[in-house]
PDB file of C-alpha atoms in Angstrom:
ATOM      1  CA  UNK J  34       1.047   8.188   4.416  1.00  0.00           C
ATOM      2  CA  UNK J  35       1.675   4.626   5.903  1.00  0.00           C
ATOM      3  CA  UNK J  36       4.065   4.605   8.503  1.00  0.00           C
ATOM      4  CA  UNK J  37       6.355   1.547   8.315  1.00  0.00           C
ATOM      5  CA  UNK J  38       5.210   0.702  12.305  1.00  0.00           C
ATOM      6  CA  UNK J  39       1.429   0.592  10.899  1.00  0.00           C
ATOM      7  CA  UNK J  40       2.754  -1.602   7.996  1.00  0.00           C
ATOM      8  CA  UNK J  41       4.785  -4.117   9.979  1.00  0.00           C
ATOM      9  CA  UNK J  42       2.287  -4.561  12.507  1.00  0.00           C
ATOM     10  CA  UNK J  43      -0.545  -5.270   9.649  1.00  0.00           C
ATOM     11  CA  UNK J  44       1.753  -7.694   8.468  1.00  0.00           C
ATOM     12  CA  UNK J  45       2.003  -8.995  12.080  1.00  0.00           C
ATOM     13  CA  UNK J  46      -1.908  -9.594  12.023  1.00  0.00           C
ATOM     14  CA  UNK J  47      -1.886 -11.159   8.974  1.00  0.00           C
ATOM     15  CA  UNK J  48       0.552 -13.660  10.690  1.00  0.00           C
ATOM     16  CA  UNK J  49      -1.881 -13.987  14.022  1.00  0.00           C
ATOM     17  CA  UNK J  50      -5.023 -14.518  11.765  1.00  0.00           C
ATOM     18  CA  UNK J  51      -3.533 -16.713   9.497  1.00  0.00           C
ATOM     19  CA  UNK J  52      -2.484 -18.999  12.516  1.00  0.00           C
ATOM     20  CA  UNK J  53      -6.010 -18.367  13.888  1.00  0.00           C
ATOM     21  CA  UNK J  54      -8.472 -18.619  11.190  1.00  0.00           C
ATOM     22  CA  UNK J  55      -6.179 -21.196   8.617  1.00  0.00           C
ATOM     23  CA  UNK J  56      -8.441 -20.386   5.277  1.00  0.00           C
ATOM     24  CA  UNK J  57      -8.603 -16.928   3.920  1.00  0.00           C
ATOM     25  CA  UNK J  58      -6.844 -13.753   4.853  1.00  0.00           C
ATOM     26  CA  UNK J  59      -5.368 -10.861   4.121  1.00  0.00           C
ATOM     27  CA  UNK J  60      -5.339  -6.972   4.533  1.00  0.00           C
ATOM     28  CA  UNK J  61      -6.821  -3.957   3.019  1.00  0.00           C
ATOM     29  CA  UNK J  62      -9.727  -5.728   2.788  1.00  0.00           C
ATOM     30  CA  UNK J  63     -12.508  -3.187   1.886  1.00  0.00           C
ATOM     31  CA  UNK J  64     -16.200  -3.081   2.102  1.00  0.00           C
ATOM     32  CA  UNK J  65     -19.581  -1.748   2.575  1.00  0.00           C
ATOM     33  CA  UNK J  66     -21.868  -1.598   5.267  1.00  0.00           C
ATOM     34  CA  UNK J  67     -25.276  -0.114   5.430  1.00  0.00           C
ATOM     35  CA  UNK J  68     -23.869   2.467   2.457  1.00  0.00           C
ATOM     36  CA  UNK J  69     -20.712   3.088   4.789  1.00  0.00           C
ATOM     37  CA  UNK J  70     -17.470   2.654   3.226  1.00  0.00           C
ATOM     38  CA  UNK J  71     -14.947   0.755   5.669  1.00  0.00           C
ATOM     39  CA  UNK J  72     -11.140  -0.770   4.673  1.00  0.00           C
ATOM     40  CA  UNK J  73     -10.573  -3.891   7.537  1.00  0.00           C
ATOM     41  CA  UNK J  74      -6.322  -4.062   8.609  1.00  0.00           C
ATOM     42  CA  UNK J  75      -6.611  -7.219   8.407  1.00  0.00           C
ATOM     43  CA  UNK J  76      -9.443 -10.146   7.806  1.00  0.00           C
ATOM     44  CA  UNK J  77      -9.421 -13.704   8.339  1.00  0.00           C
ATOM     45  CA  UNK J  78     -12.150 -16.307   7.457  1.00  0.00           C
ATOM     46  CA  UNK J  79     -13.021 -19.651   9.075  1.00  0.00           C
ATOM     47  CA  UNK J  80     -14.623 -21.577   6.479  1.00  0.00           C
ATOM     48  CA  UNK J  81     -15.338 -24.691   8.898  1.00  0.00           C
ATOM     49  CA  UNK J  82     -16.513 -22.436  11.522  1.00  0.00           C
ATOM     50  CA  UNK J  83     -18.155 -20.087   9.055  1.00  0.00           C
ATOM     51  CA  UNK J  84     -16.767 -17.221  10.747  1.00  0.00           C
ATOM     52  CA  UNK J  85     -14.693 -14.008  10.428  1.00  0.00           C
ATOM     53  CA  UNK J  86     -12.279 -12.102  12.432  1.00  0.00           C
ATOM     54  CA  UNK J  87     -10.932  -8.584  11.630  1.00  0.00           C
ATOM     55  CA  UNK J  88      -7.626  -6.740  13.735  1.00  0.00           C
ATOM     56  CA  UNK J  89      -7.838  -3.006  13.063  1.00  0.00           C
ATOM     57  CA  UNK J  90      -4.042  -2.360  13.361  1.00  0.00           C
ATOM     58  CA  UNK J  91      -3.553   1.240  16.262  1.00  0.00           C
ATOM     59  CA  UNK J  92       0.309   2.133  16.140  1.00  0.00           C
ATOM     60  CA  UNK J  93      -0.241   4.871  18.549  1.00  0.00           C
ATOM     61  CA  UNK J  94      -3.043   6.762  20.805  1.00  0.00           C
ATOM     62  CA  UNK J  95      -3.626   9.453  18.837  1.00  0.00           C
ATOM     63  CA  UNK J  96      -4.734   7.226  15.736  1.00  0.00           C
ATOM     64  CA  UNK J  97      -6.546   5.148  18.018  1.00  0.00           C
ATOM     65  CA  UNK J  98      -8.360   8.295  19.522  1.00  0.00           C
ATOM     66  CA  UNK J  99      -9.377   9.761  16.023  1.00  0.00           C
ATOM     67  CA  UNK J 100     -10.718   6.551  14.585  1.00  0.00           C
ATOM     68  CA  UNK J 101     -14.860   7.383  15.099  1.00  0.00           C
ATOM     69  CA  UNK J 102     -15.264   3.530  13.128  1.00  0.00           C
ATOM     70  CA  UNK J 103     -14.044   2.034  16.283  1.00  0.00           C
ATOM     71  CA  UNK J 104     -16.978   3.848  18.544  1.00  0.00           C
ATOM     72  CA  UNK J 105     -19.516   3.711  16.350  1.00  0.00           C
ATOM     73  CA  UNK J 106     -22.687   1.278  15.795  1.00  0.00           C
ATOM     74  CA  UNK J 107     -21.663  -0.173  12.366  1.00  0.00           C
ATOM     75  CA  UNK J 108     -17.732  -0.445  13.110  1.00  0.00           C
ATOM     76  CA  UNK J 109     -15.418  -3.932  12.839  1.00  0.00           C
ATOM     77  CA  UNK J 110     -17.281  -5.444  15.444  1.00  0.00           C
ATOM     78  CA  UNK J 111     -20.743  -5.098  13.798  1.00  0.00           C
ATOM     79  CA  UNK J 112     -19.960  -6.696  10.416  1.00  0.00           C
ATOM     80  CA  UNK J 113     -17.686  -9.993  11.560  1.00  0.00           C
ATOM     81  CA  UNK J 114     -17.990 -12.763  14.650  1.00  0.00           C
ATOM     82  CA  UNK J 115     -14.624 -11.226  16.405  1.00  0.00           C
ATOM     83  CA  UNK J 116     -13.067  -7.957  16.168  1.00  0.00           C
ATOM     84  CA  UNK J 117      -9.836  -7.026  17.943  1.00  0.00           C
ATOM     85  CA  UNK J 118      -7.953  -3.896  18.292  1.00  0.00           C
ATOM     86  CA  UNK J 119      -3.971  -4.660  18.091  1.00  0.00           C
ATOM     87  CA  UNK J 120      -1.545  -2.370  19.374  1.00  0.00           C
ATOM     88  CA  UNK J 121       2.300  -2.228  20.631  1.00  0.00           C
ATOM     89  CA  UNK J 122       2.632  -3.555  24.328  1.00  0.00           C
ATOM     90  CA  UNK J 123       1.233  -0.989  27.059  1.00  0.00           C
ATOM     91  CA  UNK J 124      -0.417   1.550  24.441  1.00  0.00           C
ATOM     92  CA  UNK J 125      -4.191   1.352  25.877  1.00  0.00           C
ATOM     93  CA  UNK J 126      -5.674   0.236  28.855  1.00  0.00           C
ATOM     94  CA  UNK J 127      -8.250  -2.882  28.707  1.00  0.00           C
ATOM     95  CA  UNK J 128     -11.076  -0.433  29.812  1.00  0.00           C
ATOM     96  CA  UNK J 129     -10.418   1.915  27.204  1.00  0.00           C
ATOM     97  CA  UNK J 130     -10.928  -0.348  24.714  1.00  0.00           C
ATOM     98  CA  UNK J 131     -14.861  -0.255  22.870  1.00  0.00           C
ATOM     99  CA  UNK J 132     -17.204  -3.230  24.427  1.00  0.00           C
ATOM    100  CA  UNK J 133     -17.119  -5.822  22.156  1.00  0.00           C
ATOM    101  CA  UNK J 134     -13.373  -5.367  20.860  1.00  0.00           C
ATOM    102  CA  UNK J 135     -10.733  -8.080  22.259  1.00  0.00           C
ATOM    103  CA  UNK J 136      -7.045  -5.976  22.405  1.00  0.00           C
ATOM    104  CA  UNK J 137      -4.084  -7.559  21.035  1.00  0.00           C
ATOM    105  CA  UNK J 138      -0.366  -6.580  22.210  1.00  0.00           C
ATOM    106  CA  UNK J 139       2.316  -7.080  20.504  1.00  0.00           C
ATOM    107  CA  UNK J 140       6.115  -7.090  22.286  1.00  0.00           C
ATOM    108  CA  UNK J 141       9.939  -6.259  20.634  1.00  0.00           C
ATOM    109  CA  UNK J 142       9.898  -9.310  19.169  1.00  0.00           C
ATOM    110  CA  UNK J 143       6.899  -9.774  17.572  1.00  0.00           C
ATOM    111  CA  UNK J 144       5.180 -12.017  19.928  1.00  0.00           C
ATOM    112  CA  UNK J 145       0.866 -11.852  19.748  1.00  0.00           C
ATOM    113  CA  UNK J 146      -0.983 -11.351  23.274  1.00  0.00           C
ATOM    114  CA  UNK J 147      -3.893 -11.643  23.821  1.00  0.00           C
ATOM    115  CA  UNK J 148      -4.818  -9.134  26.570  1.00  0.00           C
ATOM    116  CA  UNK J 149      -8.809  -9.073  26.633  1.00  0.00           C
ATOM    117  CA  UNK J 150     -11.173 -11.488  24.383  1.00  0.00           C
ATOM    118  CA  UNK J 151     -13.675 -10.271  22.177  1.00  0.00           C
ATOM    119  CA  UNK J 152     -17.493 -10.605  22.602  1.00  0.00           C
ATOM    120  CA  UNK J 153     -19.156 -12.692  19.868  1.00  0.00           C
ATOM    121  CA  UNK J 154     -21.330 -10.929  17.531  1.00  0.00           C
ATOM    122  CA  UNK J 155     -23.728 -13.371  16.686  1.00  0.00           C
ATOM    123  CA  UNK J 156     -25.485 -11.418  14.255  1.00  0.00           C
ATOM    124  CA  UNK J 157     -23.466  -9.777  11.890  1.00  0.00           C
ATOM    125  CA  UNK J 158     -24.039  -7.006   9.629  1.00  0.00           C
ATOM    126  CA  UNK J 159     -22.707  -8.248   6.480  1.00  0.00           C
ATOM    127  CA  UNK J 160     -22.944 -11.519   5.462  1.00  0.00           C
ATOM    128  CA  UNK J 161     -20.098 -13.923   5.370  1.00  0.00           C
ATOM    129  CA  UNK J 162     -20.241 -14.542   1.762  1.00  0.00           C
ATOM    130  CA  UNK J 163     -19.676 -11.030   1.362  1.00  0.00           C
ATOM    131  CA  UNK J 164     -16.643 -10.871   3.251  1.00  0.00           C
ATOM    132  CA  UNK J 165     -14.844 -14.206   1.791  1.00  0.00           C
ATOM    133  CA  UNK J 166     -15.624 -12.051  -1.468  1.00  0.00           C
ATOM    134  CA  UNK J 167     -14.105  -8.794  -0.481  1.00  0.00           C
ATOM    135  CA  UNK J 168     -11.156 -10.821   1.052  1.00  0.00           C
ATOM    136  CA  UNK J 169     -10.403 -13.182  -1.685  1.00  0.00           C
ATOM    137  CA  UNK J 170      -9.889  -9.998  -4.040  1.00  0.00           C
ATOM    138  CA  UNK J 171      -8.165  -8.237  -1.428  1.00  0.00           C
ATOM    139  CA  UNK J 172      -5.525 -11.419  -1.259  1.00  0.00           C
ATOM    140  CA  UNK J 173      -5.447 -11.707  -5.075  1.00  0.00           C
ATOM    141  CA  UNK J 174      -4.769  -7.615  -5.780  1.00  0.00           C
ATOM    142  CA  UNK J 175      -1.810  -7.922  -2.795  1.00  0.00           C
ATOM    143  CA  UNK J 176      -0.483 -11.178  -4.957  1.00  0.00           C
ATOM    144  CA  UNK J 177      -0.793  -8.998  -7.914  1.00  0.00           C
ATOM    145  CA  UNK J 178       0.903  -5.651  -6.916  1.00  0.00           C
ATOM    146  CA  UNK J 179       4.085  -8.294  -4.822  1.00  0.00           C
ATOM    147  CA  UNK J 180       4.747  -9.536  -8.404  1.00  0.00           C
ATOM    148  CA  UNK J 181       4.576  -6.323  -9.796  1.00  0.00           C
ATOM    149  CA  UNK J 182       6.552  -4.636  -7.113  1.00  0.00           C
ATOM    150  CA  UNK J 183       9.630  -7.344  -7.441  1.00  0.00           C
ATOM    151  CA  UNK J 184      10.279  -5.493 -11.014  1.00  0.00           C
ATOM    152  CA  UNK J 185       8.788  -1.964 -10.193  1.00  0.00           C
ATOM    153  CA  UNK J 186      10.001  -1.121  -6.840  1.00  0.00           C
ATOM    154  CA  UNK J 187      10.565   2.148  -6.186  1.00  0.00           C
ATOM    155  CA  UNK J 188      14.080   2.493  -4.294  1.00  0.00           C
ATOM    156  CA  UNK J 189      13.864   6.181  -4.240  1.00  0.00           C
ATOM    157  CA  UNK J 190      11.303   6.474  -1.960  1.00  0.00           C
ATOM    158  CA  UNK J 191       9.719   9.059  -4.095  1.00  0.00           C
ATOM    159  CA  UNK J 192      12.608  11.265  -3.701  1.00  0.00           C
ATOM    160  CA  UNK J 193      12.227  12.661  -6.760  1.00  0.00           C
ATOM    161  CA  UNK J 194       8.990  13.159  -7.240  1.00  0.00           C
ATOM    162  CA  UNK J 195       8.997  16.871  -6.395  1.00  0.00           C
ATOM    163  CA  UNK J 196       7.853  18.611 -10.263  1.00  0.00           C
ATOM    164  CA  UNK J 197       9.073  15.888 -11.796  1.00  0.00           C
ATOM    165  CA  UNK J 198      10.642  16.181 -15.589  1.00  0.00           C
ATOM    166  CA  UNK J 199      10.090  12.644 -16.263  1.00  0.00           C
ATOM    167  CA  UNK J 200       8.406   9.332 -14.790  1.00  0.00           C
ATOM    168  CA  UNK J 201       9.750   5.863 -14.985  1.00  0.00           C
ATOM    169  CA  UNK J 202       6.992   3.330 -15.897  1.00  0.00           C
ATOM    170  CA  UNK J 203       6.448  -0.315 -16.662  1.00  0.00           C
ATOM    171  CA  UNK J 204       4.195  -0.407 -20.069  1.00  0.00           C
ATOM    172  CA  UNK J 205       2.417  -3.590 -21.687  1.00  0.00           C
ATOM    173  CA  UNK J 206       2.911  -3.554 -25.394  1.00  0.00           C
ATOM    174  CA  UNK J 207      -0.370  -4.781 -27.202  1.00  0.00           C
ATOM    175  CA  UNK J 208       1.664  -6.258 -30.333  1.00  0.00           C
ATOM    176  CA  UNK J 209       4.041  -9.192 -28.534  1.00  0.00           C
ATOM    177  CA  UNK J 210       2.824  -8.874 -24.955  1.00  0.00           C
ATOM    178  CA  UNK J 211       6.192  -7.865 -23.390  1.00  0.00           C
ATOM    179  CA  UNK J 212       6.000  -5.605 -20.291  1.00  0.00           C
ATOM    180  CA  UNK J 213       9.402  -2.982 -20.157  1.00  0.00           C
ATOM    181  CA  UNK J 214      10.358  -0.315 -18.169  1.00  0.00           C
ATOM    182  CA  UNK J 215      10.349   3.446 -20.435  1.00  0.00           C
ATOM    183  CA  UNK J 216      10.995   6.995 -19.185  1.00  0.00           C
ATOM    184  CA  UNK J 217       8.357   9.217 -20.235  1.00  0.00           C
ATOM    185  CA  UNK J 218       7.852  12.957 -20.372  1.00  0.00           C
ATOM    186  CA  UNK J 219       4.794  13.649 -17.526  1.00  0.00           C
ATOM    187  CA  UNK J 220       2.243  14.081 -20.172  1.00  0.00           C
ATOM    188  CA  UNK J 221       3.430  11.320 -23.223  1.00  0.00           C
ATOM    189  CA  UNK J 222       0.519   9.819 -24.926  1.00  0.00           C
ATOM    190  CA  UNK J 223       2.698   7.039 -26.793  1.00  0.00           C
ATOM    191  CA  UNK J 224       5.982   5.662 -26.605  1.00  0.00           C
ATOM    192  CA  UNK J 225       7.821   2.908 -29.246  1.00  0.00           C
ATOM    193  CA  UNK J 226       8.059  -0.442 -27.930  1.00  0.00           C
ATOM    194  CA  UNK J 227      11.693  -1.216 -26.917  1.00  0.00           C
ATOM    195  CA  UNK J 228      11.412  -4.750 -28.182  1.00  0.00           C
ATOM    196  CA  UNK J 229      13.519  -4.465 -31.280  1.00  0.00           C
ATOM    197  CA  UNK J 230      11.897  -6.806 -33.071  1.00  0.00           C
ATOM    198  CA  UNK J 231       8.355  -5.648 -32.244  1.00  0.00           C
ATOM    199  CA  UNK J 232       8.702  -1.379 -32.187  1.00  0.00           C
ATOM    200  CA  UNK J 233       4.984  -1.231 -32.265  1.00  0.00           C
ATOM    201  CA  UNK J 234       3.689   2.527 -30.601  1.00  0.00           C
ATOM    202  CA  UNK J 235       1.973   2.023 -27.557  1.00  0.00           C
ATOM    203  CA  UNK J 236      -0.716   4.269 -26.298  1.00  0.00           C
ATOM    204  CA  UNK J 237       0.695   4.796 -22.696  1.00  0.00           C
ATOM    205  CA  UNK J 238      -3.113   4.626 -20.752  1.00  0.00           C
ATOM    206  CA  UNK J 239      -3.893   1.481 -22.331  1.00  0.00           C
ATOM    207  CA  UNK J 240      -0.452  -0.266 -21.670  1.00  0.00           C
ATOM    208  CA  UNK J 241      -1.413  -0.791 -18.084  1.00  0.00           C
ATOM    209  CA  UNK J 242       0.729   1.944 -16.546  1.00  0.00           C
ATOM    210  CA  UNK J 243       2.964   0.995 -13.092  1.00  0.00           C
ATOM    211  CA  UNK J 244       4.786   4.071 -12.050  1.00  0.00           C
ATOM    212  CA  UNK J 245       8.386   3.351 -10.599  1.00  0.00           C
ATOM    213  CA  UNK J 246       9.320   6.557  -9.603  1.00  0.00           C
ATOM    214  CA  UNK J 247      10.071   9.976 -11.088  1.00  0.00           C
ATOM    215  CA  UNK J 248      12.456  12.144 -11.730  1.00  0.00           C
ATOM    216  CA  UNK J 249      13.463  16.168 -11.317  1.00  0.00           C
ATOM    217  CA  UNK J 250      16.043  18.983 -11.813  1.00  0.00           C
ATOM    218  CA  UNK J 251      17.612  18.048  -8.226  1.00  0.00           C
ATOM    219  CA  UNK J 252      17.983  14.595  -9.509  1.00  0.00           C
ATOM    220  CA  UNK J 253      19.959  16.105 -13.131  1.00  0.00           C
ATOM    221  CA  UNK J 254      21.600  17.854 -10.825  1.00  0.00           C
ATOM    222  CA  UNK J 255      22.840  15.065  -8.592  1.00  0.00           C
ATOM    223  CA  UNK J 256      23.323  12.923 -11.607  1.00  0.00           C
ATOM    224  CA  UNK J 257      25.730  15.724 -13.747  1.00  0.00           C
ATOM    225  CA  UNK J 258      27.507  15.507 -10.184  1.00  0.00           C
ATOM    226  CA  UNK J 259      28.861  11.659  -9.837  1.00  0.00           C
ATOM    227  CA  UNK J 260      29.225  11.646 -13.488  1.00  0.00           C
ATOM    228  CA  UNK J 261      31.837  14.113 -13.400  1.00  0.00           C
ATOM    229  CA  UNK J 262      33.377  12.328 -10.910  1.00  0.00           C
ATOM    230  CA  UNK J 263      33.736   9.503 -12.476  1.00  0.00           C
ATOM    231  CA  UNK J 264      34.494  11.357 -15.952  1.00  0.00           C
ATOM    232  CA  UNK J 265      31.823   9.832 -17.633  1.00  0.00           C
ATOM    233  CA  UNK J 266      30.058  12.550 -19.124  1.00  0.00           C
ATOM    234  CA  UNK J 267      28.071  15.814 -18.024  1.00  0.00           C
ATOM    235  CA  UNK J 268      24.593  16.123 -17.676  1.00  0.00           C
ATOM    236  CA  UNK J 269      23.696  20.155 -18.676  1.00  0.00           C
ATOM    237  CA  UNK J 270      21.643  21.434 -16.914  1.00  0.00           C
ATOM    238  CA  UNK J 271      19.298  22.898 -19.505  1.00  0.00           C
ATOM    239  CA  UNK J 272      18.554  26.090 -17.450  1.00  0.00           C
ATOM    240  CA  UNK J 273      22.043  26.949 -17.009  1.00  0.00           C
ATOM    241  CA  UNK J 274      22.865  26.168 -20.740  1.00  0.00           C
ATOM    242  CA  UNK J 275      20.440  28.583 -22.323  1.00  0.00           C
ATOM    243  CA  UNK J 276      22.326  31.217 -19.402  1.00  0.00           C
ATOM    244  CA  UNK J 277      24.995  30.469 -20.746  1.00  0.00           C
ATOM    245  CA  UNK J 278      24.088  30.927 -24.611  1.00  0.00           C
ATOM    246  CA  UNK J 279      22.290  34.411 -23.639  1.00  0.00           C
ATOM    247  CA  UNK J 280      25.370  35.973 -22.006  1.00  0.00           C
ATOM    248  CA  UNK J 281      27.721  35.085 -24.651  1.00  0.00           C
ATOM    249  CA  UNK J 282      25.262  36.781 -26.650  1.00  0.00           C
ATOM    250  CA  UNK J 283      25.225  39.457 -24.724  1.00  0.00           C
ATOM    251  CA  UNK J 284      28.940  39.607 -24.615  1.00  0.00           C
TER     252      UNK J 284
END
């Protein structure tokens, strides 16, 4: 998983680029090259200058030491004009950084320096059309998922997820268009559109699916808790009521 340093500074070189290259950027940008499949921290294109630049984003030494794309013949460097490595201020040394790779540092607050240039690749691997491709849909799919994400955020954190009873989800009805949130059982197939005046079933895989978050017994649990407290009503626990029904039983 992402750590929020690796995010932040991504979103850092975003900043840098767009400053830099003034056209096209963005991050996430993935690609092929020579049948090798390779995801760029952040691109930026120069349309004027018909060039590219990609930062491949290093929040510590260890990820920097495990990354073979960085060492190898067809990495960042091969496929764009510059490639730079950025990292937080003092992580690597400028002669442990690959040939051709400029290294970026970044302080506290956020400030960009530049500690060694890059080499110009004159000759890249993949052509430049091919990159203003891959990083035009990499731009439009992170506009996409923001406005999705300002309705759909997850505030959890995915505490919940953990054998989850039940998922929260944002569904497209196909009868009048409107997009609502549902909870749904793990494996539902259809649900009833909450529009009132609409109630058309939905088949839940071709409603365009965005899962929120989910829900389990610990969250019940937590749930049956505050709502006694604030003597609004109990939650059973259904595992505990059926224990409950057999021992009277019993009794």
């Amino acid at each position: 998983m992402e750590s929020n340093t690796h995010q932040h500074l991504k979103h850092q070189a975003l900043l840098w680029l767009k400053a830099k290259m003034t056209d096209l950027c963005a991050t996430e940008v993935k690609f092929v090259v020579q049948r090798r499949k390779r995801t760029a921290d952040a691109v930026g294109i120069n349309m004027k200058r018909k060039e590219a630049r990609i930062v491949e984003v290093k929040a510590s030494r260890s990820d920097f030491l495990r990354d073979e794309v960085l060492q190898g013949e067809l990495g960042y460097d091969a496929v764009a004009a510059y490639a730079y490595i950025l990292t937080p201020a003092g992580l690597l040394k400028k002669e442990e950084v690959p040939e051709r790779y400029g290294l970026l540092e970044i302080d506290e607050y956020d400030n960009i320096k530049v500690i060694k240039r890059p080499v110009k690749n004159k000759k890249p691997k993949l052509k430049l059309e091919t990159l203003i491709k891959r990083t035009g849909r990499a731009a439009t799919n992170a506009f996409l998922f923001q406005q999705e994400s300002k309705l759909s955020r997850d505030k959890t954190n995915g505490a919940f997820e953990k054998k989850a009873l039940a998922h929260l989800v944002r569904i497209t009805c196909a009868q009048c268009k409107k997009r609502n949130s549902y909870v749904i059982a793990p494996d539902a197939e259809e649900i009833t559109c909450a529009v009132k005046t609409c109630g058309h079933k939905i088949e839940v895989h071709k409603g365009r699916p965005f899962h929120v978050t989910s829900y389990n017994e610990d969250f019940l649990k937590q749930l049956s808790q505050v709502a006694e407290q604030k003597n609004i009503y109990v939650v059973e626990d259904p595992v505990s009521k059926e224990k409950n029904v057999s021992d009277q039983r019993t009794s």
